[in-house]
Amino acid sequence: MSDNASENWLKLLNPESLKESLIHCSLYLTCWEMLKNSVVNHPRDFFTNTWEDGKAIPDPKYKKEVLALDDDPLIASALWFRKYDAISDDDIILLKGFRAHRNEIAHELPKFLGDTELNVQREFFNGMLYLVTKIDKWWIQNFEIPLNPNLDDRVLSKEELDGVQSMNMILMNLLIAVADGKEDQLRWLYSEMKKNVEARKVAKSK
């Protein structure tokens, strides 16, 4: 923690800096959860064919082929992706670093709000987007598209395959735009969505 108590108090008590710190912390935690879900949920869903009371029950193969790779379910899931060359060893190192920073923010939030030497690592946002994009694109291209019966009679071009996007990718891009202070895209999307909603209301009233 910084030894300059007065500067720390100024950071904490300044409404603008406090708001910015809170936004960056909350956005980082949100982006991390999205990344974690992409890493963990895809392999678990792949081995799930049974549901009880709305809860997914993975096949026993999930433990053997995924969870057995590491004691940590997150790393085990990442190693499953690496086994198929979806990600690299360096990507797993990045993943561990992003989680360590997430834990630091979650457990030491007051320090991020009132310590001039402790701030959210802004470069990690793009790193998390990079991993989500890499994982989700691979998943869509290798599992969702081949298993989609509506696409059985269609051959997708390289451009179409490269252009696939998941909801996590789209949402994380928007969150990062907010973190960077670039809200024009979000405002445009909001304006377009509002127009569509109002148009549907008018159509229903006729």
Tab-separated table of C-alpha atoms in Angstrom, residues 186-204:
chain	number	residue	atom	x	y	z
A	186	LEU	CA	-23.015	0.974	-26.663
A	187	ARG	CA	-25.079	4.146	-27.050
A	188	TRP	CA	-25.650	3.368	-30.742
A	189	LEU	CA	-26.782	-0.180	-29.938
A	190	TYR	CA	-29.073	1.147	-27.217
A	191	SER	CA	-30.578	3.674	-29.630
A	192	GLU	CA	-31.162	1.008	-32.311
A	193	MET	CA	-32.679	-1.420	-29.807
A	194	LYS	CA	-34.948	1.302	-28.444
A	195	LYS	CA	-36.165	2.077	-31.980
A	196	ASN	CA	-36.921	-1.619	-32.576
A	197	VAL	CA	-38.798	-1.958	-29.289
A	198	GLU	CA	-40.868	1.140	-29.993
A	199	ALA	CA	-41.593	-0.050	-33.546
A	200	ARG	CA	-42.874	-3.399	-32.228
A	201	LYS	CA	-45.115	-1.598	-29.724
A	202	VAL	CA	-46.590	0.481	-32.529
A	203	ALA	CA	-47.104	-2.611	-34.685
A	204	LYS	CA	-48.909	-4.424	-31.881
